[in-house]
PDB file of C-alpha atoms in Angstrom:
ATOM      1  CA  MET A  20      30.740  28.155 -22.638  1.00 65.00           C
ATOM      2  CA  ASN A  21      31.489  29.418 -19.197  1.00 87.00           C
ATOM      3  CA  ASP A  22      30.870  27.579 -15.919  1.00 91.00           C
ATOM      4  CA  TYR A  23      27.935  29.784 -14.911  1.00 92.00           C
ATOM      5  CA  PHE A  24      26.065  28.991 -18.127  1.00 93.00           C
ATOM      6  CA  LEU A  25      26.667  25.248 -17.754  1.00 94.00           C
ATOM      7  CA  GLU A  26      25.625  25.234 -14.086  1.00 95.00           C
ATOM      8  CA  ASN A  27      22.453  27.133 -14.929  1.00 95.00           C
ATOM      9  CA  LEU A  28      21.670  24.743 -17.782  1.00 95.00           C
ATOM     10  CA  ILE A  29      22.230  21.706 -15.538  1.00 96.00           C
ATOM     11  CA  ARG A  30      20.084  23.228 -12.772  1.00 96.00           C
ATOM     12  CA  GLN A  31      17.215  23.929 -15.180  1.00 97.00           C
ATOM     13  CA  ARG A  32      17.336  20.409 -16.608  1.00 96.00           C
ATOM     14  CA  HIS A  33      17.443  18.924 -13.108  1.00 97.00           C
ATOM     15  CA  GLU A  34      14.367  20.937 -12.072  1.00 96.00           C
ATOM     16  CA  GLN A  35      12.570  19.843 -15.248  1.00 96.00           C
ATOM     17  CA  ILE A  36      13.313  16.176 -14.534  1.00 96.00           C
ATOM     18  CA  LEU A  37      12.135  16.534 -10.919  1.00 96.00           C
ATOM     19  CA  THR A  38       8.910  18.161 -12.113  1.00 96.00           C
ATOM     20  CA  GLU A  39       8.285  15.323 -14.570  1.00 96.00           C
ATOM     21  CA  VAL A  40       8.970  12.695 -11.894  1.00 96.00           C
ATOM     22  CA  ARG A  41       6.566  14.422  -9.482  1.00 96.00           C
ATOM     23  CA  ALA A  42       3.885  14.547 -12.173  1.00 96.00           C
ATOM     24  CA  VAL A  43       4.217  10.802 -12.791  1.00 95.00           C
ATOM     25  CA  GLN A  44       4.140  10.070  -9.056  1.00 96.00           C
ATOM     26  CA  LEU A  45       1.014  12.201  -8.566  1.00 95.00           C
ATOM     27  CA  SER A  46      -0.666  10.513 -11.516  1.00 96.00           C
ATOM     28  CA  GLN A  47       0.089   7.073 -10.082  1.00 96.00           C
ATOM     29  CA  LEU A  48      -1.109   8.169  -6.641  1.00 96.00           C
ATOM     30  CA  GLY A  49      -4.344   9.485  -8.141  1.00 95.00           C
ATOM     31  CA  ARG A  50      -5.026   6.210  -9.963  1.00 95.00           C
ATOM     32  CA  SER A  51      -4.309   4.280  -6.777  1.00 96.00           C
ATOM     33  CA  CYS A  52      -6.706   6.467  -4.758  1.00 96.00           C
ATOM     34  CA  VAL A  53      -9.469   6.033  -7.346  1.00 95.00           C
ATOM     35  CA  ALA A  54      -8.979   2.261  -7.379  1.00 95.00           C
ATOM     36  CA  ASN A  55      -9.054   2.097  -3.570  1.00 95.00           C
ATOM     37  CA  GLY A  56     -12.159   4.288  -3.458  1.00 95.00           C
ATOM     38  CA  LYS A  57     -13.976   2.065  -5.949  1.00 96.00           C
ATOM     39  CA  LYS A  58     -12.989  -1.019  -3.946  1.00 96.00           C
ATOM     40  CA  MET A  59     -14.276   0.531  -0.708  1.00 96.00           C
ATOM     41  CA  ILE A  60     -17.584   1.496  -2.332  1.00 95.00           C
ATOM     42  CA  ARG A  61     -18.037  -2.045  -3.695  1.00 94.00           C
ATOM     43  CA  GLN A  62     -17.317  -3.484  -0.248  1.00 93.00           C
ATOM     44  CA  LEU A  63     -19.803  -1.105   1.370  1.00 92.00           C
ATOM     45  CA  ILE A  64     -22.519  -1.978  -1.143  1.00 89.00           C
ATOM     46  CA  LEU A  65     -21.835  -5.686  -0.647  1.00 89.00           C
ATOM     47  CA  PHE A  66     -21.947  -5.292   3.134  1.00 87.00           C
ATOM     48  CA  LEU A  67     -25.224  -3.382   3.018  1.00 85.00           C
ATOM     49  CA  SER A  68     -26.811  -5.852   0.604  1.00 84.00           C
ATOM     50  CA  ARG A  69     -25.805  -8.833   2.774  1.00 82.00           C
ATOM     51  CA  SER A  70     -26.999  -7.418   6.071  1.00 76.00           C
ATOM     52  CA  LYS A  71     -30.232  -9.076   7.216  1.00 64.00           C
ATOM     53  CA  ARG A  72     -31.800  -5.833   8.349  1.00 62.00           C
ATOM     54  CA  ASN A  73     -30.599  -2.719   6.638  1.00 56.00           C
ATOM     55  CA  THR A  74     -30.414  -0.192   9.472  1.00 61.00           C
ATOM     56  CA  PHE A  75     -28.388   2.235   7.404  1.00 60.00           C
ATOM     57  CA  PHE A  76     -31.447   4.268   6.387  1.00 62.00           C
ATOM     58  CA  GLN A  77     -33.536   3.691   9.506  1.00 62.00           C
ATOM     59  CA  PRO A  78     -34.471   6.686  11.675  1.00 61.00           C
ATOM     60  CA  PRO A  79     -32.645   6.953  15.000  1.00 63.00           C
ATOM     61  CA  ALA A  80     -34.188   5.098  17.944  1.00 64.00           C
ATOM     62  CA  THR A  81     -35.405   6.782  21.115  1.00 65.00           C
ATOM     63  CA  ASP A  82     -34.469   5.687  24.621  1.00 64.00           C
ATOM     64  CA  GLU A  83     -37.388   3.255  24.639  1.00 62.00           C
ATOM     65  CA  GLY A  84     -36.201   1.579  21.440  1.00 56.00           C
ATOM     66  CA  LYS A  85     -38.952   3.074  19.304  1.00 56.00           C
ATOM     67  CA  SER A  86     -38.450   5.151  16.192  1.00 53.00           C
ATOM     68  CA  VAL A  87     -38.832   8.871  16.500  1.00 50.00           C
TER      69      VAL A  87
END
């Protein structure tokens, strides 16, 4: 085999390995994002359920403090 063929073969294998590594990294990142999102949603639900007066769904107040 000549040098060009070997270099090309090595380059292709290297690119394939990099692609596989990136795929694994993206998969791990995706799982991490989903886990963090679920945790944030649970914390938000807990916060809203513990608040004494749930103002999250209340209409905005006017300047006089009354609902519109």
